[in-house]
Short mmCIF file of C-alpha atoms in Angstrom, two decimals:
data_model
loop_
_atom_site.label_atom_id
_atom_site.label_comp_id
_atom_site.label_asym_id
_atom_site.label_seq_id
_atom_site.Cartn_x
_atom_site.Cartn_y
_atom_site.Cartn_z
CA MET A 1 325.95 -9.76 71.19
CA LYS A 2 323.77 -8.28 73.88
CA VAL A 3 322.46 -11.12 76.05
CA LEU A 4 319.89 -11.16 78.85
CA LEU A 5 320.00 -14.12 81.23
CA ILE A 6 316.89 -14.55 83.36
CA GLY A 7 317.14 -16.33 86.71
CA GLU A 8 319.90 -17.98 88.70
CA TYR A 9 320.50 -21.46 90.15
CA SER A 10 323.66 -22.35 92.05
CA ARG A 11 325.79 -19.80 90.14
CA LEU A 12 325.00 -21.38 86.77
CA ASN A 13 324.22 -18.09 85.01
CA ASN A 14 327.01 -16.16 86.69
CA SER A 15 329.54 -18.61 85.28
CA LEU A 16 327.93 -18.48 81.83
CA LYS A 17 328.02 -14.69 82.05
CA GLU A 18 331.76 -14.77 82.78
CA GLY A 19 332.33 -16.96 79.73
CA LEU A 20 330.25 -14.69 77.50
CA LEU A 21 332.08 -11.61 78.80
CA ALA A 22 335.39 -13.29 77.98
CA ASN A 23 334.04 -13.70 74.42
CA ASN A 24 333.31 -9.94 74.28
CA HIS A 25 329.53 -10.00 74.69
CA THR A 26 327.40 -7.70 76.87
CA ILE A 27 325.51 -9.60 79.57
CA ILE A 28 322.85 -8.74 82.14
CA ILE A 29 321.30 -11.14 84.66
CA ILE A 30 317.85 -10.38 86.01
CA GLY A 31 316.11 -12.45 88.68
CA LYS A 32 316.59 -13.53 92.26
CA GLY A 33 319.72 -14.72 94.05
CA ASP A 34 318.59 -18.35 94.52
CA GLY A 35 317.24 -18.10 98.05
CA PHE A 36 319.69 -18.30 100.93
CA LYS A 37 322.62 -18.73 98.50
CA LYS A 38 322.48 -15.04 97.51
CA PHE A 39 324.28 -15.17 94.16
CA PRO A 40 325.13 -11.88 92.40
CA ILE A 41 322.34 -10.47 90.21
CA ASP A 42 322.60 -7.34 88.01
CA ILE A 43 318.90 -6.53 88.22
CA ASN A 44 317.64 -8.09 91.42
CA ILE A 45 313.87 -8.38 91.80
CA GLU A 46 314.07 -10.16 95.16
CA PRO A 47 311.75 -8.59 97.78
CA LYS A 48 314.76 -7.28 99.70
CA THR A 49 312.97 -4.47 101.51
CA ILE A 50 310.31 -6.73 103.00
CA GLU A 51 312.83 -9.43 103.92
CA ARG A 52 315.27 -6.96 105.46
CA PHE A 53 312.92 -5.65 108.13
CA PHE A 54 311.56 -8.03 110.75
CA ILE A 55 308.25 -6.20 111.21
CA LEU A 56 307.57 -6.00 107.46
CA ASP A 57 308.38 -9.69 107.05
CA LYS A 58 306.01 -10.61 109.87
CA PHE A 59 303.32 -8.40 108.34
CA ARG A 60 303.92 -10.15 105.00
CA HIS A 61 303.27 -13.55 106.62
CA LEU A 62 300.16 -12.23 108.35
CA VAL A 63 298.72 -10.83 105.11
CA TYR A 64 299.47 -14.09 103.33
CA PHE A 65 297.82 -16.11 106.10
CA ILE A 66 294.65 -14.03 105.82
CA THR A 67 294.46 -13.30 102.08
CA LYS A 68 296.93 -15.73 100.41
CA ILE A 69 298.49 -12.63 98.81
CA ASP A 70 302.28 -12.54 99.06
CA LEU A 71 303.50 -8.96 99.46
CA GLY A 72 306.96 -10.20 98.45
CA ILE A 73 305.60 -10.86 94.96
CA VAL A 74 304.17 -7.34 94.89
CA GLU A 75 307.64 -5.95 95.63
CA SER A 76 309.17 -8.19 92.95
CA LEU A 77 306.62 -6.88 90.44
CA PHE A 78 307.52 -3.31 91.38
CA ARG A 79 311.24 -4.01 90.95
CA PHE A 80 310.60 -5.59 87.54
CA TYR A 81 308.44 -2.64 86.47
CA THR A 82 311.01 -0.01 87.51
CA ASN A 83 313.69 -1.82 85.51
CA ARG A 84 311.55 -2.71 82.50
CA ARG A 85 313.38 -0.40 80.08
CA LYS A 86 316.66 -2.19 80.83
CA ILE A 87 315.41 -5.56 79.56
CA VAL A 88 314.33 -4.83 76.00
CA ASN A 89 315.92 -5.22 72.55
CA TYR A 90 318.46 -7.91 73.43
CA ASP A 91 319.96 -10.07 70.69
CA VAL A 92 319.37 -13.14 72.83
CA VAL A 93 317.39 -13.85 75.98
CA GLN A 94 317.75 -17.13 77.86
CA LEU A 95 315.41 -18.27 80.63
CA ILE A 96 317.04 -20.47 83.24
CA ASN A 97 313.70 -22.24 83.69
CA GLU A 98 310.15 -22.01 82.38
CA PHE A 99 309.22 -20.44 85.75
CA PRO A 100 312.22 -18.08 86.01
CA PHE A 101 310.90 -15.32 88.25
CA LYS A 102 309.38 -17.67 90.84
CA THR A 103 306.31 -15.55 91.59
CA THR A 104 303.12 -17.38 90.52
CA PRO A 105 302.45 -19.03 87.16
CA PHE A 106 300.01 -16.25 86.26
CA ILE A 107 302.38 -13.40 87.19
CA ASP A 108 305.43 -15.07 85.67
CA LYS A 109 303.41 -15.33 82.46
CA LEU A 110 302.71 -11.58 82.57
CA LEU A 111 306.40 -10.81 83.05
CA LEU A 112 307.42 -13.23 80.32
CA LYS A 113 304.84 -11.70 77.97
CA TYR A 114 306.76 -8.44 78.29
CA ILE A 115 310.03 -10.28 77.65
CA PHE A 116 308.73 -12.05 74.54
CA LYS A 117 307.11 -8.88 73.19
CA ASN A 118 310.28 -6.82 73.48
CA ASN A 119 312.93 -9.40 72.57
CA LYS A 120 312.91 -11.53 69.43
CA ARG A 121 315.17 -14.51 70.13
CA VAL A 122 314.35 -16.26 73.43
CA PHE A 123 315.71 -19.64 74.54
CA LEU A 124 315.05 -21.88 77.51
CA SER A 125 317.56 -23.80 79.60
CA ALA A 126 316.30 -27.17 80.86
CA CYS A 127 317.39 -27.38 84.48
CA GLY A 128 315.68 -27.35 87.85
CA ASN A 129 312.08 -28.44 88.25
CA ASP A 130 309.86 -28.00 85.21
CA TYR A 131 306.83 -29.67 83.63
CA ILE A 132 308.69 -32.05 81.29
CA TYR A 133 311.37 -33.19 83.73
CA THR A 134 308.97 -33.57 86.65
CA SER A 135 306.44 -35.50 84.54
CA TYR A 136 309.16 -37.81 83.22
CA SER A 137 310.49 -38.44 86.71
CA LEU A 138 307.02 -39.15 88.11
CA SER A 139 306.45 -41.67 85.32
CA GLY A 140 309.13 -43.88 86.89
CA LYS A 141 311.13 -44.11 83.66
CA PHE A 142 314.35 -43.24 85.46
CA SER A 143 315.81 -46.17 87.39
CA PHE A 144 315.93 -43.71 90.29
CA SER A 145 315.56 -39.96 90.64
CA THR A 146 314.90 -37.23 93.16
CA PHE A 147 311.27 -38.37 93.00
CA SER A 148 312.01 -42.00 93.89
CA PRO A 149 311.22 -41.56 97.60
CA LEU A 150 307.78 -40.18 96.68
CA LEU A 151 307.10 -42.99 94.20
CA ASN A 152 308.01 -45.49 96.91
CA ASP A 153 306.04 -43.77 99.67
CA THR A 154 303.20 -41.36 98.88
CA ALA A 155 303.19 -40.27 102.53
CA LEU A 156 306.19 -38.12 101.60
CA LYS A 157 304.02 -35.95 99.36
CA LYS A 158 304.30 -32.96 101.70
CA HIS A 159 308.07 -32.92 101.09
CA TYR A 160 307.40 -32.58 97.35
CA LYS A 161 304.83 -29.83 97.56
CA HIS A 162 307.15 -27.37 95.80
CA SER A 163 308.12 -29.82 93.03
CA LEU A 164 304.61 -31.13 92.37
CA ARG A 165 303.27 -27.68 91.54
CA TYR A 166 305.14 -28.00 88.24
CA VAL A 167 302.62 -30.59 87.02
CA THR A 168 299.48 -28.69 88.05
CA LYS A 169 297.06 -27.29 85.45
CA LYS A 170 298.14 -23.72 86.26
CA HIS A 171 301.76 -24.49 85.66
CA LYS A 172 301.01 -26.54 82.54
CA LYS A 173 299.45 -23.38 81.05
CA LEU A 174 302.66 -21.47 81.78
CA HIS A 175 304.73 -24.32 80.32
CA ASP A 176 302.66 -24.31 77.11
CA TYR A 177 302.91 -20.53 76.84
CA VAL A 178 306.69 -20.57 77.20
CA PHE A 179 307.15 -23.38 74.67
CA ASN A 180 304.96 -21.57 72.15
CA HIS A 181 307.29 -18.55 72.28
CA ILE A 182 310.84 -19.89 72.64
CA LYS A 183 313.15 -20.77 69.76
CA ALA A 184 314.54 -23.88 71.48
CA VAL A 185 315.09 -25.59 74.82
CA ILE A 186 318.68 -26.49 75.70
CA PRO A 187 319.27 -29.35 78.20
CA ALA A 188 321.98 -28.55 80.75
CA SER A 189 322.76 -32.13 81.79
CA VAL A 190 322.43 -35.76 80.73
CA GLU A 191 319.40 -36.18 82.98
CA TYR A 192 317.47 -33.44 81.19
CA ASP A 193 318.67 -34.61 77.81
CA ILE A 194 317.00 -37.97 78.56
CA ALA A 195 313.77 -36.43 79.89
CA TYR A 196 313.48 -34.11 76.86
CA GLN A 197 314.47 -36.67 74.23
CA ASN A 198 311.09 -36.61 72.42
CA ILE A 199 310.44 -32.87 72.67
CA PRO A 200 310.45 -31.25 69.18
CA LYS A 201 312.12 -27.98 70.28
CA LYS A 202 314.97 -29.74 72.10
CA SER A 203 318.44 -28.63 71.08
CA SER A 204 321.67 -30.50 71.77
CA LEU A 205 322.88 -30.71 75.36
CA ILE A 206 325.22 -27.91 76.44
CA PRO A 207 326.87 -28.65 79.82
CA ASN A 208 326.93 -26.10 82.60
CA ALA A 209 329.74 -23.57 82.40
CA VAL A 210 332.42 -23.62 85.10
CA ASN A 211 334.91 -20.79 85.48
CA ILE A 212 338.12 -22.83 85.59
CA ASP A 213 340.19 -19.64 85.86
CA LYS A 214 338.44 -18.51 89.01
CA ILE A 215 338.29 -21.99 90.59
CA LYS A 216 341.85 -23.07 91.20
CA TYR A 217 342.94 -26.69 91.26
CA THR A 218 345.29 -27.80 94.01
CA PRO A 219 346.45 -31.44 93.87
CA LEU A 220 345.09 -33.23 96.93
CA SER A 221 347.61 -34.11 99.58
CA VAL A 222 346.25 -36.96 101.66
CA GLN A 223 348.13 -36.61 104.91
CA GLY A 224 346.53 -37.11 108.26
CA LYS A 225 342.77 -37.54 108.40
CA ILE A 226 340.65 -37.70 105.25
CA LYS A 227 338.09 -34.90 105.36
CA ILE A 228 334.58 -35.71 104.14
CA LEU A 229 332.18 -32.81 103.50
CA HIS A 230 328.42 -33.38 103.62
CA GLY A 231 326.68 -30.14 102.70
CA VAL A 232 322.95 -30.29 103.38
CA ASN A 233 320.20 -28.12 101.95
CA THR A 234 317.44 -29.10 104.39
CA GLY A 235 314.72 -28.27 101.87
CA ASN A 236 316.08 -30.94 99.52
CA TYR A 237 317.20 -33.48 102.14
CA ILE A 238 314.92 -36.28 100.94
CA LYS A 239 315.17 -35.45 97.23
CA LYS A 240 318.96 -35.49 97.15
CA GLY A 241 319.19 -38.64 99.23
CA ASN A 242 321.07 -37.06 102.11
CA GLY A 243 319.68 -39.74 104.40
CA TYR A 244 321.70 -42.36 102.51
CA PHE A 245 324.83 -40.31 103.11
CA ASP A 246 324.06 -39.98 106.82
CA GLU A 247 323.58 -43.75 107.12
CA ALA A 248 326.80 -44.41 105.22
CA LEU A 249 328.73 -41.97 107.39
CA ASN A 250 327.48 -43.69 110.53
CA ILE A 251 328.83 -46.99 109.17
CA ILE A 252 332.18 -45.46 108.30
CA LYS A 253 332.52 -43.59 111.60
CA GLN A 254 332.30 -46.82 113.55
CA LYS A 255 335.16 -48.37 111.58
CA TYR A 256 337.44 -45.47 110.70
CA SER A 257 336.88 -42.60 113.13
CA HIS A 258 340.65 -42.39 113.62
CA LYS A 259 341.21 -41.93 109.87
CA ILE A 260 338.48 -39.45 108.91
CA GLU A 261 337.01 -36.09 109.80
CA ILE A 262 333.36 -35.54 108.86
CA ILE A 263 332.17 -31.98 108.22
CA THR A 264 328.41 -31.42 107.97
CA THR A 265 326.94 -28.04 107.00
CA LYS A 266 323.32 -26.93 106.69
CA ASP A 267 321.82 -24.17 104.53
CA LEU A 268 324.92 -22.02 104.32
CA PRO A 269 325.13 -19.05 101.92
CA TYR A 270 327.43 -19.73 99.00
CA ASP A 271 330.26 -17.47 100.18
CA LYS A 272 330.44 -19.33 103.50
CA TYR A 273 329.85 -22.81 102.13
CA ILE A 274 332.57 -22.53 99.49
CA LYS A 275 335.19 -22.16 102.24
CA TYR A 276 334.57 -25.72 103.40
CA PHE A 277 335.43 -26.99 99.92
CA LEU A 278 339.01 -25.89 100.35
CA SER A 279 339.89 -28.28 103.16
CA ALA A 280 337.80 -31.30 102.10
CA HIS A 281 339.05 -34.31 100.17
CA ILE A 282 335.63 -35.87 99.54
CA LEU A 283 332.27 -34.20 98.88
CA LEU A 284 328.97 -36.03 99.32
CA ASP A 285 326.69 -34.31 96.81
CA GLN A 286 323.62 -36.35 95.87
CA ALA A 287 322.54 -39.98 95.75
CA GLN A 288 319.55 -39.90 93.38
CA ALA A 289 320.83 -38.22 90.23
CA HIS A 290 322.34 -39.29 86.90
CA ASP A 291 324.56 -36.27 86.35
CA GLN A 292 326.18 -33.54 88.43
CA GLY A 293 324.58 -30.39 89.75
CA TYR A 294 326.55 -27.17 89.93
CA ASN A 295 327.75 -27.75 93.47
CA ALA A 296 329.39 -31.01 92.38
CA LEU A 297 330.95 -29.44 89.27
CA GLU A 298 332.67 -26.72 91.29
CA ALA A 299 333.98 -29.30 93.72
CA MET A 300 335.30 -31.42 90.84
CA ALA A 301 336.97 -28.33 89.38
CA MET A 302 338.79 -27.94 92.69
CA GLY A 303 339.88 -31.55 92.43
CA LYS A 304 337.60 -32.99 95.08
CA VAL A 305 336.38 -36.56 94.93
CA VAL A 306 332.61 -36.16 94.55
CA PHE A 307 329.88 -38.70 95.29
CA THR A 308 327.21 -37.82 92.75
CA GLY A 309 325.41 -38.99 89.60
CA ALA A 310 328.03 -40.48 87.27
CA GLY A 311 326.41 -43.62 85.90
CA GLU A 312 326.27 -45.34 82.54
CA ALA A 313 324.31 -42.66 80.65
CA PHE A 314 326.72 -39.99 81.87
CA ARG A 315 329.83 -42.02 81.07
CA ASN A 316 328.54 -42.90 77.61
CA HIS A 317 327.64 -39.31 76.76
CA TYR A 318 331.16 -38.11 77.53
CA ASN A 319 332.87 -41.34 76.39
CA LEU A 320 334.73 -41.57 79.71
CA LYS A 321 337.49 -44.10 80.23
CA HIS A 322 338.48 -42.99 83.72
CA THR A 323 336.60 -42.32 86.95
CA VAL A 324 335.92 -38.60 87.34
CA ALA A 325 333.40 -38.90 90.19
CA ILE A 326 332.00 -41.70 92.35
CA ASP A 327 328.75 -42.92 90.82
CA THR A 328 326.25 -42.75 93.66
CA TYR A 329 322.77 -44.21 93.91
CA PRO A 330 320.31 -44.75 96.79
CA ASP A 331 322.18 -47.49 98.65
CA SER A 332 323.87 -46.48 101.91
CA THR A 333 325.81 -49.77 102.13
CA LYS A 334 327.31 -49.22 98.67
CA ILE A 335 328.14 -45.62 99.52
CA ALA A 336 329.91 -46.79 102.66
CA GLU A 337 331.84 -49.38 100.64
CA ASN A 338 333.00 -46.73 98.17
CA LEU A 339 334.06 -44.47 101.02
CA GLU A 340 335.97 -47.35 102.58
CA LYS A 341 337.86 -47.98 99.32
CA LEU A 342 339.04 -44.39 99.29
CA ILE A 343 339.97 -44.39 102.97
CA LEU A 344 342.03 -47.56 102.58
CA ASN A 345 343.56 -46.46 99.24
CA PRO A 346 344.41 -42.75 99.47
CA SER A 347 346.19 -42.93 96.11
CA LEU A 348 342.73 -43.35 94.53
CA ILE A 349 341.75 -39.96 95.95
CA THR A 350 344.73 -38.34 94.23
CA GLU A 351 343.98 -40.13 90.95
CA ILE A 352 340.27 -39.28 90.84
CA SER A 353 341.04 -35.72 91.89
CA LYS A 354 343.17 -35.18 88.79
CA ASN A 355 340.63 -36.93 86.56
CA ALA A 356 337.87 -34.67 87.90
CA ARG A 357 339.78 -31.48 87.12
CA ASP A 358 340.74 -32.72 83.65
CA PHE A 359 337.09 -33.53 82.94
CA ILE A 360 335.88 -30.08 83.97
CA GLU A 361 338.56 -28.37 81.90
CA LYS A 362 337.58 -30.41 78.84
CA GLU A 363 333.78 -30.51 79.09
CA HIS A 364 332.76 -27.50 81.23
CA ASN A 365 335.28 -24.77 80.34
CA TYR A 366 333.21 -21.61 80.72
CA ILE A 367 334.67 -19.89 77.66
CA LEU A 368 334.11 -22.90 75.41
CA ILE A 369 330.62 -23.46 76.83
CA ALA A 370 329.75 -19.81 76.18
CA LYS A 371 330.90 -20.32 72.59
CA LYS A 372 328.61 -23.37 72.26
CA TYR A 373 325.67 -21.28 73.46
CA GLU A 374 326.54 -18.52 71.02
CA GLU A 375 326.67 -20.99 68.11
CA THR A 376 323.34 -22.54 69.15
CA TRP A 377 321.61 -19.19 69.57
CA LEU A 378 322.80 -17.95 66.16
CA SER A 379 321.68 -21.15 64.44
CA TYR A 380 318.05 -20.09 64.98
CA ASP A 381 316.48 -17.22 63.03
#
């Protein structure tokens, strides 16, 4: 099959592409490189020229300040237009999100109109912020979520400016347009499967693909200090509950500074951030989720012990009998207690490390996941 993947989050589509290539399909990714992470894109519509030159970037900000027109979007439109003949007549197109180009709802709709007109079978992946997931989270139906801080304190609204635009009238129009034209929406995690449970076009959950051949597993050797990695994306600090991790680390430092080494990174590009994975035993991922994001999955594939969403809904979905990750929720004291257990019982680190890798190989194998997508796509006329 000839497949077009639109958009990229945390290497999700690159890994799916590798699985589809292994199954002898032809794949192209169009979109942006996910901000500072700079993931590979076949047809990149990022405003690279404007961002590359300091003067142009400053001029862009000045024009936006005066007119509210983003020249970066103009460049993205130009890049899309010049590549338009390369994105037609695909057997399957999959959008990573209902707002895949990240321009404006109106312009994304124009670009998607071209996609829908020139490609017959289009699907949507449910991941990232979107109308359904954001609305469900804001309803308070999750016991906790990335929106919990906002629900508990409306003064934090400014920190959710980006997320809240997904429930505006403008975005709702885009959401409706997309859902009127897709064949199905495919949840990428347990969290989205729950939020989308009553949506008619929902397909079965297909987990994120992880390239287990490219990500090598090395059994953890716990000798000397236990290394704890806390990777921070400052834009999502409150949403991911990084503050709970910081509080927990302060508790642990006071008691076990001689036994641990804490590594904290901020806003690193993927190729630099991934290097810190190699030396860490424990990764602090997120404290307000019910499943793992891609960062956590890659760490688990490496055999790291990951603090992330791994609660009852997740365990039930995969029928888990062993701990594959440390279930983490917004409670710094509990996080500290779980860290302490690992520090005092290094054999647990080795055990969970193996469980994590086994889980990824079974449930997230990129070749098998690509096959699941292929079967789902072909099940729709």
